[in-house]
């Protein structure tokens, strides 16, 4: 038994084990002078320090030094398996080139695909491992990771096996997503009938191989004009659902195309991006269990003024999550608290809403809200300790790394620079 003691605030997010909506997003259930008891991988109790010290007199103590102790952040949208960074595209965009224009010229996702195909699984694993350590160093303890830079059966399986290899060796909780429908690969784009042939490959061969290998929990599709149409997205996701995968979607990122409506209609666990969501898309997500996962870092990094209408989504009753979208093209950041900053300054969330969006609602976007995202008895012992006195400082010190330590399932995630015993 371990007792986490001495935190100035314990932000528990305790409440129902499901996505929070509307005013529920503002109740972080903050406790002062509280301790958290951890037994093995789970939280045993949260309560007044004196009471828990009496109940568990032999427990080891972890001294939190007046900081803020909270649930580990849940990053429900990343593309962390990639080779080289794509810094040249940042300059190209600054000089006026558009994201989709860069992709149409064979850059963007295609550049990462060419690069990933040339690398071995071992090489990709060695590149990804320190990225996970960096994510954990900013407070994250659960990371969803997508494939999607392989786009052949062999290369998509290679990426998913890298995620499985990482999951077996990191204390972080990883959730693998198959994103074979991230792009139509160039070799199919240029061939007559190629588009249809890639669709057939996705549904007829790649999906069954992913499912047979038990390599993914979710299927995702980049549904966007110029990438996959709504009808193509429906075909892939219906097949994935029938094969037993839960569903995610890149929806209405750059143009409104009915993506959010489709995600809600299919019962997807989340619809992600949504910077260009329509009024009917907002209504559809408000009426569905599907979590609206917003990625404000992406629009910032692409230099776009548009941001998802977070207030309208929350006010309509949708469940809103935040995530980094960590990827080499549109959001190369591991700094989840910075995304909370953008949640407040760009999406106009309150600090409490931003925190809920990165904990309970992030877990809900992964179907994990009944066991992850809260400091409450029975929940996974996923904790983050920040060198701040008030949780509102988390989005405030923007860009700073205030995270002192993270634990996932009771195990330390970033042992370097760890001043607590
Ligand atoms: O979520 N929108 C599509 N996929 C990624 C970007 C991938 C890339 O540019 O490499 C995203 O932004
Ligand atoms: Fe993405």
PDB file of C-alpha atoms and ligand atoms in Angstrom, residues 77 79 146 250 273 295 325, ligand 2:
ATOM      1  CA  UNK A  77      -5.532  10.866 -30.377  1.00  0.00           C
ATOM      2  CA  UNK A  79       0.015   9.254 -34.540  1.00  0.00           C
ATOM      3  CA  UNK A 146      -2.759   5.105 -34.626  1.00  0.00           C
ATOM      4  CA  UNK A 250     -11.166  12.099 -38.342  1.00  0.00           C
ATOM      5  CA  UNK A 273     -10.997  17.367 -35.101  1.00  0.00           C
ATOM      6  CA  UNK A 295      -7.373  19.046 -31.301  1.00  0.00           C
ATOM      7  CA  UNK A 325      -2.961  14.795 -32.210  1.00  0.00           C
TER       8      UNK A 325
HETATM    9 FE1  LIG B   2      -5.108  12.721 -36.390  1.00  0.00          FE
END
